XYZ file of C-alpha atoms in Angstrom:
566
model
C 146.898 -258.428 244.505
C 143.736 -257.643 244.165
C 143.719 -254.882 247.373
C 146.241 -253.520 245.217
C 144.052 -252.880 242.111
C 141.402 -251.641 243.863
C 143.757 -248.680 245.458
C 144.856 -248.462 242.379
C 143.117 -245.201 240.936
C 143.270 -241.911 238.960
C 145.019 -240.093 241.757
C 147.140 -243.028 241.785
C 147.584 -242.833 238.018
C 148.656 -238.744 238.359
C 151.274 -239.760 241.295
C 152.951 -241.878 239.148
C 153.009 -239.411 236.343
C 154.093 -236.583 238.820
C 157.175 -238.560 240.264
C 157.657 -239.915 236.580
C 158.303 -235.885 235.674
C 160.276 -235.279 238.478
C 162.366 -238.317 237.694
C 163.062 -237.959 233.811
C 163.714 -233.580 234.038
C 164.817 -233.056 237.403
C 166.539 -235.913 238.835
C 167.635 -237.753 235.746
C 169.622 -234.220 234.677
C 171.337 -233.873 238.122
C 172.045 -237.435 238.176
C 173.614 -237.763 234.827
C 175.609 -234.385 235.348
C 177.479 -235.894 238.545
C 178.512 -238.755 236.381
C 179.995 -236.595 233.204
C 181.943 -235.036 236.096
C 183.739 -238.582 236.422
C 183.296 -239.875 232.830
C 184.107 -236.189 231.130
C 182.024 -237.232 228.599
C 178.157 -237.249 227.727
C 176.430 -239.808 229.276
C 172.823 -240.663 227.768
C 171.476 -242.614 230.506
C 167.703 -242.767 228.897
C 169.633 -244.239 225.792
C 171.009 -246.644 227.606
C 168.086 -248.389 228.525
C 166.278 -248.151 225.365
C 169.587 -249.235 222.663
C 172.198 -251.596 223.857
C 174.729 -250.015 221.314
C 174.137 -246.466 223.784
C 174.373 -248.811 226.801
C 178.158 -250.316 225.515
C 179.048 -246.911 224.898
C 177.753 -245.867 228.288
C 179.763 -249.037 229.647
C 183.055 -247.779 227.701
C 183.326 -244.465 228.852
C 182.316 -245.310 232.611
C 185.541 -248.014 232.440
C 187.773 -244.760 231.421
C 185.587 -242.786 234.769
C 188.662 -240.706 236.984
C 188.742 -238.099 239.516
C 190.614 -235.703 237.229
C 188.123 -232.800 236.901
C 187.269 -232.903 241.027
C 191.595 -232.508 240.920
C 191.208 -229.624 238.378
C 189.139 -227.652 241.044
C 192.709 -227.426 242.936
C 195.216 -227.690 240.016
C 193.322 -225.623 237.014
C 193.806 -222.356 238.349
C 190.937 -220.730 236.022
C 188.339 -223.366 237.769
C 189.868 -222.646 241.525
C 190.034 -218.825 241.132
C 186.176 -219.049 240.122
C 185.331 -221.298 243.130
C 187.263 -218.445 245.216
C 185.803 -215.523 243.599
C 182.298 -216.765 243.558
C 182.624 -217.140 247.282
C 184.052 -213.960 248.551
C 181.810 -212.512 246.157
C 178.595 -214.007 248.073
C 180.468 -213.433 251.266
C 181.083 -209.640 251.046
C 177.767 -208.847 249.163
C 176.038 -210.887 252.371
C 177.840 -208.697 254.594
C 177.555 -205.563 252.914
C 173.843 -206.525 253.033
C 172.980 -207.157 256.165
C 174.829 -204.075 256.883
C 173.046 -201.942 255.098
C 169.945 -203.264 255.927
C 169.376 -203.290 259.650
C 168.685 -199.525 259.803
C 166.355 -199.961 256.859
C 164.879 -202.762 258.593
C 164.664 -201.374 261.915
C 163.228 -198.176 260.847
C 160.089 -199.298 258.818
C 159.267 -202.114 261.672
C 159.911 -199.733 264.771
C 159.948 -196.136 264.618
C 157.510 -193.681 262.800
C 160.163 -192.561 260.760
C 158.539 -190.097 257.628
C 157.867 -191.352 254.307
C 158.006 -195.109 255.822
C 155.412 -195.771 253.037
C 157.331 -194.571 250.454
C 160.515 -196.013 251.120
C 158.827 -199.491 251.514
C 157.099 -198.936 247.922
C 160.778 -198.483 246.772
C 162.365 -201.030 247.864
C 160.197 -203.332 245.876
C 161.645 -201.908 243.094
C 164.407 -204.319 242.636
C 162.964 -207.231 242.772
C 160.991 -206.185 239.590
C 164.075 -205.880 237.771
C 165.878 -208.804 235.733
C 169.829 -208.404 237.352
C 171.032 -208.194 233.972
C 168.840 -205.448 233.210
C 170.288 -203.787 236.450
C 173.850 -204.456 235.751
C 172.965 -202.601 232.240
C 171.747 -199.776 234.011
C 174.703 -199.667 236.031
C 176.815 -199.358 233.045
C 174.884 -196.016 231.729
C 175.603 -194.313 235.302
C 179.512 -195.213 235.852
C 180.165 -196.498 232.835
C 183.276 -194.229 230.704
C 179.871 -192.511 229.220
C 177.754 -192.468 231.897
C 175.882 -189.530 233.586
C 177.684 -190.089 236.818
C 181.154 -190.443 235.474
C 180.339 -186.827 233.773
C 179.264 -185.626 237.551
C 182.167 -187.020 239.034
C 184.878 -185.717 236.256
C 182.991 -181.825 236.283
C 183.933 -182.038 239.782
C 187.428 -182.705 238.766
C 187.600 -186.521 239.175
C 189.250 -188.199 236.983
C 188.671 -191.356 234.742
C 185.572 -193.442 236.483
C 184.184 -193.076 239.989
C 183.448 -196.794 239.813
C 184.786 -199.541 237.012
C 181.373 -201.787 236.200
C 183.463 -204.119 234.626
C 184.842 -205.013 237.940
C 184.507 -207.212 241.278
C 183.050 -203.401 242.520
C 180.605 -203.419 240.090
C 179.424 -206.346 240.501
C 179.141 -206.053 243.975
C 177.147 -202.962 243.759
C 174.353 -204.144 241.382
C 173.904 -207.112 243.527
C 174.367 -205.532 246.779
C 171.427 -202.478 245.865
C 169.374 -205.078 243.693
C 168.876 -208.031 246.368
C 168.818 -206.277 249.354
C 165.137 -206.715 249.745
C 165.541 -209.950 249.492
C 167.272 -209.493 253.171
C 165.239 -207.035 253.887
C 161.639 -208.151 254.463
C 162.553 -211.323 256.747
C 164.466 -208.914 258.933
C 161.554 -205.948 258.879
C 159.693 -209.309 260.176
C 162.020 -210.374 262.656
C 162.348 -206.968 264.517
C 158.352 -206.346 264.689
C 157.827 -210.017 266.373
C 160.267 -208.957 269.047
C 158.602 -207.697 272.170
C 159.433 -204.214 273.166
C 158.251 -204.096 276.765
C 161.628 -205.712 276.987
C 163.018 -202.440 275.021
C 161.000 -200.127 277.647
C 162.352 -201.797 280.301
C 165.977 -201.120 279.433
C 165.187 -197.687 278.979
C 163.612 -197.333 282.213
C 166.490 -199.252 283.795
C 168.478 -196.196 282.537
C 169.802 -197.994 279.776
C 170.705 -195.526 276.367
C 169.236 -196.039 273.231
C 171.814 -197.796 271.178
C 173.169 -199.680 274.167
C 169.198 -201.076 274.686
C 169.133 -201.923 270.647
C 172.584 -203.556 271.058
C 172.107 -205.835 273.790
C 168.076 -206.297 273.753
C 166.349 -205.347 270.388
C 168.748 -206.931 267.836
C 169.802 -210.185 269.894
C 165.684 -211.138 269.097
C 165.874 -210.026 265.915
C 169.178 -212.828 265.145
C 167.188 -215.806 263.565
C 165.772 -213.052 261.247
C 169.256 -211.474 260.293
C 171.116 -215.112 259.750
C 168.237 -216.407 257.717
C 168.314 -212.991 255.485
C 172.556 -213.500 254.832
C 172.225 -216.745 254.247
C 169.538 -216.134 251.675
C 171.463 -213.640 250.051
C 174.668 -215.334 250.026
C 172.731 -218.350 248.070
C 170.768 -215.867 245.643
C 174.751 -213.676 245.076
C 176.378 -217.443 244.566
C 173.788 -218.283 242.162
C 173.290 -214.759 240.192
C 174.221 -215.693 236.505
C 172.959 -211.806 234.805
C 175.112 -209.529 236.502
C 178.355 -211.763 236.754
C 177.369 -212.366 232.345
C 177.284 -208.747 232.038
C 179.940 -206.969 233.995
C 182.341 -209.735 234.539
C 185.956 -208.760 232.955
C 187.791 -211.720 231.267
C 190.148 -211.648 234.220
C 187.894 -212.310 236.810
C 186.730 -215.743 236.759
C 183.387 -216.950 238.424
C 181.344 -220.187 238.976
C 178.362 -219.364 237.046
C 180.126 -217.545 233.841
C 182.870 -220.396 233.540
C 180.495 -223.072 233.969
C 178.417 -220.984 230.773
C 181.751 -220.587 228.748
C 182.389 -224.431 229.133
C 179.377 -225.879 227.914
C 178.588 -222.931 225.486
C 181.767 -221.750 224.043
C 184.333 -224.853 224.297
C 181.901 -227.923 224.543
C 183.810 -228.690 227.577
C 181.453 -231.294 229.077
C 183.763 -232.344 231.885
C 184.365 -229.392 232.717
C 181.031 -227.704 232.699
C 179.785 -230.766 234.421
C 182.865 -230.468 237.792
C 181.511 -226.420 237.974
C 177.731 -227.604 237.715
C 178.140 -229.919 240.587
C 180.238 -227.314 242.908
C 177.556 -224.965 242.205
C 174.775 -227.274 243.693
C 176.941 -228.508 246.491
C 177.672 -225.145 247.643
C 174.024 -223.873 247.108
C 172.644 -226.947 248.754
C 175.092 -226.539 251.862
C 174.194 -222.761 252.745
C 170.196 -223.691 251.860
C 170.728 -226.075 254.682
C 172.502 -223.308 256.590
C 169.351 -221.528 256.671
C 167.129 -223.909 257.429
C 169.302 -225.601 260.141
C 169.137 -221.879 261.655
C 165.532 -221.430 261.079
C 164.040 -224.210 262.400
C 163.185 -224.971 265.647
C 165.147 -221.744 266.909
C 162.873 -219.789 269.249
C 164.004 -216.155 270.144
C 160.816 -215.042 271.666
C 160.181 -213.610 274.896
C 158.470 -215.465 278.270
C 156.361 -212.443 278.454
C 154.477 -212.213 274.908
C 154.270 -210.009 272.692
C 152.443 -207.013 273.413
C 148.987 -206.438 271.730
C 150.030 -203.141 270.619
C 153.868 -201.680 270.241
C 154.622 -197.989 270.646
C 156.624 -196.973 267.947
C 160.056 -195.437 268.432
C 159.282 -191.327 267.373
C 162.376 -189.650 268.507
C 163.086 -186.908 265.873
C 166.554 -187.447 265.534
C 166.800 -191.008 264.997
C 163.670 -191.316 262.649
C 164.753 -188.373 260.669
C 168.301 -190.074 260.290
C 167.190 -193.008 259.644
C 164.569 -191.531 256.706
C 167.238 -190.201 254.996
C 169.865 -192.618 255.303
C 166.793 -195.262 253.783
C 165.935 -192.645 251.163
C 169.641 -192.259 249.973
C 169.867 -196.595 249.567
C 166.786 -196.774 247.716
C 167.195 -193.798 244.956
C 170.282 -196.003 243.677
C 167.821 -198.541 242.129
C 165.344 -195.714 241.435
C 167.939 -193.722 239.449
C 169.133 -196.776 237.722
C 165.602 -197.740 236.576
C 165.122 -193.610 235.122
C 168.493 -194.550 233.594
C 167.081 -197.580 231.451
C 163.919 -195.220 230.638
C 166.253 -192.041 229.437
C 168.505 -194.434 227.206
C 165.385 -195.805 225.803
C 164.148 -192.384 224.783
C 167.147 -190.979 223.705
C 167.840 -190.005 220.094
C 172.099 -189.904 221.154
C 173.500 -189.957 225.026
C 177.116 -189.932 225.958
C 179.298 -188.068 228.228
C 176.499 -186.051 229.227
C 174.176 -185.506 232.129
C 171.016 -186.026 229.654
C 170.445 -187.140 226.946
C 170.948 -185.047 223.523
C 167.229 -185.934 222.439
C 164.191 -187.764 222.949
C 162.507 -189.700 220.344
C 160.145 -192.904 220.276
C 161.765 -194.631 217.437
C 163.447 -197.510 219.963
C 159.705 -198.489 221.017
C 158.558 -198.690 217.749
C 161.506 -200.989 216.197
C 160.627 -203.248 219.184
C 157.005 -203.389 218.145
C 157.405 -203.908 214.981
C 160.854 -206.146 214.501
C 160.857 -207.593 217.739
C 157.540 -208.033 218.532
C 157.741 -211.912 218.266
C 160.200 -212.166 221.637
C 157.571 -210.627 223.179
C 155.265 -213.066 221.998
C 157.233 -215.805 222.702
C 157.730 -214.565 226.271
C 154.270 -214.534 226.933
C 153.022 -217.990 225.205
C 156.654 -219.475 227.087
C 155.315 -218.262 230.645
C 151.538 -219.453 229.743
C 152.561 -222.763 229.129
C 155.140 -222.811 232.419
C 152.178 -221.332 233.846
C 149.615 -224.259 233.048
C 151.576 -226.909 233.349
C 152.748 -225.696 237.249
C 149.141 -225.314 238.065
C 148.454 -228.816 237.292
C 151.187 -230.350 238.616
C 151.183 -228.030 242.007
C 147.987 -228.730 242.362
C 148.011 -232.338 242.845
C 151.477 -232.072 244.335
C 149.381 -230.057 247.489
C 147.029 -232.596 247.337
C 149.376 -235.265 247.686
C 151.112 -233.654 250.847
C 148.187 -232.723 252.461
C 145.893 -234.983 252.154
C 148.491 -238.232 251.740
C 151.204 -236.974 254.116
C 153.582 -237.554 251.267
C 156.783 -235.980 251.819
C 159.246 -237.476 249.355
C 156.486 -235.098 246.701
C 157.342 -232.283 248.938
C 160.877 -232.924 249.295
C 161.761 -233.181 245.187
C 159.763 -229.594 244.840
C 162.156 -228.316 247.080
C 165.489 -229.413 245.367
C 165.136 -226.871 242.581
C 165.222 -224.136 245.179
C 168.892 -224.975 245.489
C 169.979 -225.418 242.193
C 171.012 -222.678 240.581
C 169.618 -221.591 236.729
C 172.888 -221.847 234.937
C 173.126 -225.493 236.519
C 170.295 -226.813 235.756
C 170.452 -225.430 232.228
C 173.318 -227.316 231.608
C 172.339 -230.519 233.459
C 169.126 -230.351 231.215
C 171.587 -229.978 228.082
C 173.687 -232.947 229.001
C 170.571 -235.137 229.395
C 168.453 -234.148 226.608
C 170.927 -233.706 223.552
C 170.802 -237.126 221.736
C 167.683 -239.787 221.560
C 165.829 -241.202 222.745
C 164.463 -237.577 224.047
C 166.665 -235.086 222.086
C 165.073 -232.068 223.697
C 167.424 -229.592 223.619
C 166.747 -226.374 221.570
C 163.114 -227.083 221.496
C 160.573 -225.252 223.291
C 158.941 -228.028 224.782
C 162.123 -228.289 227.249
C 162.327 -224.915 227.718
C 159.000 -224.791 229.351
C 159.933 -227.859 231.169
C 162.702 -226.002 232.916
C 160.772 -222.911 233.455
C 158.509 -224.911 235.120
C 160.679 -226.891 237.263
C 162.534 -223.978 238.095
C 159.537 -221.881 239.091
C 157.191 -224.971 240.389
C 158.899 -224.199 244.235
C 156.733 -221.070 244.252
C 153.270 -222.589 242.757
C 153.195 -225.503 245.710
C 154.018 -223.245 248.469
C 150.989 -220.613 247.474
C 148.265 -223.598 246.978
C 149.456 -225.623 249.553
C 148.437 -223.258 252.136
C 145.361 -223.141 250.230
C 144.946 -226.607 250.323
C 145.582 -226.728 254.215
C 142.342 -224.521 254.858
C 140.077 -227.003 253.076
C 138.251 -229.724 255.423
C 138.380 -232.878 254.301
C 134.712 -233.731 254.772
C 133.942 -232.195 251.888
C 135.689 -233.831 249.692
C 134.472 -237.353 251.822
C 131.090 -236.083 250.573
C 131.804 -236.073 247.241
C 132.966 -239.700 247.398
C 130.474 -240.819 249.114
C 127.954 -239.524 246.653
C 129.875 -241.692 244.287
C 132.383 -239.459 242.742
C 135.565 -241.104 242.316
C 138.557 -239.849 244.706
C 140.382 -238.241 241.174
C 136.589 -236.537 240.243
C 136.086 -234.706 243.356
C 139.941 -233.774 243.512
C 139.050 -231.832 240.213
C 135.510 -230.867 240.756
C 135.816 -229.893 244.805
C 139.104 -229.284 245.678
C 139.906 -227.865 242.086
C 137.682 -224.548 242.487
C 138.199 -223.996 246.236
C 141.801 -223.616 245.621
C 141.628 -220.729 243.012
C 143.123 -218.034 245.448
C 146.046 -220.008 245.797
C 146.289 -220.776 242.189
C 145.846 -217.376 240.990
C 148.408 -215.288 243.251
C 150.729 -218.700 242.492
C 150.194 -217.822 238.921
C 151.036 -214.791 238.588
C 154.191 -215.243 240.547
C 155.027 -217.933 238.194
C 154.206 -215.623 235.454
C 156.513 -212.827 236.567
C 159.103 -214.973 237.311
C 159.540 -216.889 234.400
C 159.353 -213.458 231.964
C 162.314 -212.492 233.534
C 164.178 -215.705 233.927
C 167.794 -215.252 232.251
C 170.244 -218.114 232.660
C 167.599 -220.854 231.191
C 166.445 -218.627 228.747
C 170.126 -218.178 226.783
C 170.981 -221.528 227.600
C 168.243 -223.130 226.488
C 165.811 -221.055 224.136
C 165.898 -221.920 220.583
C 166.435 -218.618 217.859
C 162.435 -219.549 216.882
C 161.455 -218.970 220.372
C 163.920 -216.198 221.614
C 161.968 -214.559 224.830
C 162.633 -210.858 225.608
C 165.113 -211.335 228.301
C 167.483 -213.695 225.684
C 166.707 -210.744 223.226
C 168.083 -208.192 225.188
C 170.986 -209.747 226.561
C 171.983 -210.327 222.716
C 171.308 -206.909 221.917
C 173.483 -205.885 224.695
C 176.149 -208.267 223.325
C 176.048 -206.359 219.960
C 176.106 -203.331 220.952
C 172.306 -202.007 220.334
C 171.724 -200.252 223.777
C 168.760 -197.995 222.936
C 167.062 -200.997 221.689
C 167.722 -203.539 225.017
C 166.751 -200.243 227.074
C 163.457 -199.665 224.814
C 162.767 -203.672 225.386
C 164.153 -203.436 228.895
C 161.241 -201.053 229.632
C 158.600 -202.550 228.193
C 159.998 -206.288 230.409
C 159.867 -204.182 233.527
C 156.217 -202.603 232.938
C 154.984 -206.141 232.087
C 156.093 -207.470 235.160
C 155.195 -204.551 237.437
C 151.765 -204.943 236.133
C 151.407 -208.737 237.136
C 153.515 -207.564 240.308
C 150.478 -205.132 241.083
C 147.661 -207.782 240.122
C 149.301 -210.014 242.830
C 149.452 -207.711 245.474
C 145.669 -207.101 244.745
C 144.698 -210.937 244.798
C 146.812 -211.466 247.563
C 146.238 -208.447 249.075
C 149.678 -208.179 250.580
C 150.486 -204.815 252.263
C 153.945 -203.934 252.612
C-alpha cells in the first residue's frame, strides 16, 4: 500500500484525469450511442449512476432493448438505400481518384515535367477549402445560373452541362477537392522506388509504358492502396458536400443520420446510422493499416543516392498539361467564390454585372461576432489539445503506454456527423447537460482534432533524451515539475506546427459545428452554411472568402515553422 502512494504522483494525478476525459466525451458517447441503437431511446448512462430514479428508467427501457433498427438497415428502404449510396459513392470517388492521380503523382516525383512547382502549389489548394464551401462553388459554375452553364448553352447545349444537385455533383466536388489527399502518399511512394530497376528495363529493350507497367508502379502499390483507402474513408465520412448538393431523392449515411436526430428526433434511428457509420469507417481504417504495415516493396539493391529524372519532351509536356487542366477546376472554383463575393448582381452570365464591396462590409459589421466566435472556439480547442497532447506524448514515450495512444486514435475513424450526435445523446439531460453550450463544443473540437496535436509532439517528444529530464529529478524536481519545466519548452516545435494545424482545422470544421454550436456561439462555417440555406449567396461567398484567407494564412505560418517543402 504504501509502494503504491509513493508512485502515486502528479503525473499520476494528470493520467487519471487524461483517461477520465477520454472516458466521459469519447468513449462514454460511443458507448451510449450503440445502446440507443437497441433501446431506441435516450439512454443517460452518467444519470444512472448518480439518481436511482434515471437508473430504473435506464433499467425499463433496456427490458423493452430489440434488434429492430439493425432489421431496418435491410427492411427501411430510406436507411438501406443510404448505406448503398454512401458506399458506391466512396467507391467510385476512390477510383476516380486514384485514377486521376497517378499521372499527377508520377509526374511531380519522376520526370522534370514544366511548371512542377506550380502545379504542386495548386494542388494544396483544396485542402484549404471547407467541402461545403466547394460544393457552393460548384453550384455558381454548373448551377442553372452559373458561368459554365452560360458557356455550355452559347455553344448550343442545352439545359445544364452537369446537375450539382446530383450523385455527379457530388462526385465531382469530392473527387477534385480530396484528391490531394491521395495524392501526396502516392508522389511519396513513386520517389522511394528505385529506378536503376526502371533503367534496366529500358536497357533490356523494354518501352516506356510497358517498364512503368510492370516495374515502376508495382513499387509504388502500398502507396496507391493506402491513398484509396484514405479517400474512400474521408468520401464515406464527408458530411458538407453530401448537406449541400444532396437532392431529397438521394439518400446518404451522413445526411440521414443529420435529418434523424435534427429534424425528426429520431433517436433510434440516428443512433442504427451513427453506428454503421463507425463500423464502416473503422473497417476500411483497418484496411489501410493492415496494408501499410509491415508491407515492404523495396528493392534488394537500394535506392540510388541520386535519381535521374524522366525529361522526355513528350511525356513531361503531356503530363504538364493534363496536371494543369485537373488543378484549374479547384482554382476556378475558388475565383468563383471571390467573383460572387464582389458582385453587385450575377446570373446567367459569364461575369458578373458589377463589383462592389458592400458583402465584406455587412460581414464586418453584422457578422463580425461568428468570426469572433470562430477564433475564441479554435483558441480554446487549441489550448486544451496542447495540454492534453502534451502529456499524452509523454505518457507513450516515456511510459510505453499504449492504451493512451490507442484512444487518440479512435477519433480518426469516427466520422464528425457521428460523433456529433453520439455527443448529443450523452450530454442532453443531467447530470452533465452539455449540449448547446460552448463548453462541449470545444470538447468535440478538441477530441476531433487531438489525433493531429499527438502525432506532431510526439515525434517531438521522441528526439528528447531522457537524461535530461533524470537530471531534473535528481536535482529534486518532482517527475510532474520537470515534465513542465524541461520537457515543456523543448517540445515547442512540435507544439507550435501542432497548433496551428489544430487551428486550421477546427475553423473549418462543419458537421460539429451545426450540430452542436449554440445561436450565441455560431462560428463562420455554421454561419455560412445557414446563409446558404436562406438563400444569401453574396454574403456566404463574402464570409467564404474571408474563412479561406484565414486559414491560408495559418496554412502558410505552418509551412514556415515546419518548414515543409512540397
Amino acid at each position: 500500500m504504501k509502494n503504491r502512494l509513493s508512485s502515486f504522483n502528479g503525473l499520476t494525478l494528470v493520467k487519471v484525469l487524461i483517461y477520465l476525459f477520454f472516458g466521459v466525451f469519447l468513449l462514454l458517447p460511443l458507448v451510449s450511442v450503440f445502446l440507443v441503437s437497441f433501446t431506441g431511446q435516450p439512454i443517460n448512462l452518467l444519470g444512472s449512476i448518480t439518481n436511482s430514479n434515471i437508473l430504473q428508467s435506464t433499467i425499463d427501457k433496456f427490458s423493452s432493448a430489440s434488434f429492430d433498427n439493425y432489421e431496418k438497415i435491410f427492411t427501411n428502404k430510406t436507411y438501406f438505400s443510404a448505406v448503398q449510396n454512401s458506399l458506391e459513392l466512396a467507391i467510385l470517388v476512390s477510383l476516380i481518384v486514384i485514377v486521376m492521380c497517378i499521372p499527377i503523382a508520377y509526374g511531380i516525383a519522376r520526370t522534370t515535367m514544366p511548371f512542377k512547382r506550380t502545379i504542386a502549389a495548386l494542388c494544396t489548394i483544396p485542402l484549404i477549402v471547407p467541402t461545403f464551401i466547394s460544393a457552393y462553388a460548384i453550384i455558381i459554375m454548373f448551377g442553372r445560373a452559373g458561368w459554365v452553364t452560360y458557356i455550355y448553352n452559347s455553344l448550343g447545349g442545352e439545359g445544364m452541362l452537369l446537375d450539382p444537385y446530383s450523385m455527379a455533383g457530388i462526385v465531382l466536388v469530392q473527387v477534385f477537392f480530396f484528391f490531394p489527399y491521395a495524392l501526396w502518399p502516392m508522389v511519396a511512394a513513386f520517389k522511394v522506388s528505385d529506378i536503376s530497376l526502371e533503367e534496366a528495363s529500358l536497357n533490356l529493350g523494354a518501352r516506356n509504358w510497358f517498364t512503368f507497367i510492370f516495374v515502376t508502379f508495382p513499387l509504388a502499390i502500398p502507396g496507391v492502396i493506402s491513398s484509396a483507402l484514405l479517400i474512400f474513408t474521408v468520401s464515406f465520412s464527408d458530411f458538407g458536400t453530401p448537406i449541400i448538393l444532396a437532392p431529397k431523392d438521394l439518400n446518404l449515411l451522413v445526411v440521414e443520420a443529420y435529418r434523424e436526430i435534427a429534424g425528426f428526433f429520431n433517436w433510434g434511428g440516428a443512433a442504427i446510422l451513427t453506428v454503421i457509420m463507425v463500423l464502416v469507417a473503422a473497417f476500411f481504417f483497418w484496411l489501410q493499416h493492415l496494408f501499410t504495415k509491415g508491407k515492404n516493396y523495396g528493392s534488394v539493391s537500394g535506392k540510388p543516392k541520386q535519381q535521374k529524372l524522366n525529361d522526355a519532351k513528350g511525356l513531361t509536356r503531356t503530363l504538364s498539361v493534363y496536371s494543369l487542366a485537373i488543378v484549374i477546376i479547384p482554382v476556378l472554383a475558388m475565383l468563383s467564390i471571390v467573383l460572387q463575393s464582389l458582385a453587385t448582381t450575377w446570373g446567367k452570365n459569364p461575369l458578373p454585372n458589377g463589383y462592389t464591396l458592400s458583402h465584406y462590409q455587412t460581414i464586418f459589421t453584422s457578422s463580425m461576432g461568428n468570426i469572433q466566435n470562430s477564433i475564441v472556439l479554435a483558441l480554446g480547442a487549441l489550448i486544451l489539445s496542447v495540454i492534453i497532447a502534451t502529456f499524452v506524448s509523454y505518457f507513450v514515450v516515456r511510459q510505453n503506454s499504449s492504451k493512451l495512444d490507442f484512444m487518440t486514435s479512435i477519433p480518426l475513424v469516427v466520422p464528425g456527423i457521428a460523433f456529433g450526435i453520439a455527443l448529443i445523446q450523452t450530454f442532453n439531460t443531467a447530470p452533465l447537460h452539455l449540449t448547446g453550450t460552448a463548453l462541449l463544443l470545444i470538447v468535440a473540437y478538441t477530441i476531433r482534432r487531438l489525433p493531429y496535436m499527438v502525432r506532431s509532439t510526439m515525434g517531438t517528444m521522441r528526439a528528447i533524451k531522457q537524461d535530461i529530464e533524470e537530471a531534473a529529478v535528481n536535482l529534486g524536481a518532482t517527475p510532474l515539475t520537470a515534465a513542465i519545466t524541461i520537457i515543456g519548452p523543448l517540445m515547442l516545435p512540435g507544439i507550435a506546427a501542432g497548433s496551428i494545424l489544430v487551428f486550421i482545422t477546427v475553423i473549418k470544421e462543419t458537421s460539429i459545428s451545426i450540430l452542436l454550436a449554440p445561436a450565441d456561439w455560431a462560428p463562420m462555417s455554421l454561419a455560412i452554411f445557414q446563409n446558404i440555406l436562406r438563400g444569401e449567396y453574396y454574403t456566404a461567398a463574402a464570409m467564404s472568402v474571408v474563412l479561406v484567407i484565414i486559414v491560408l494564412i495559418l496554412q502558410a505560418i505552418a509551412n514556415r515553422i515546419s518548414k515543409n517543402q512540397l
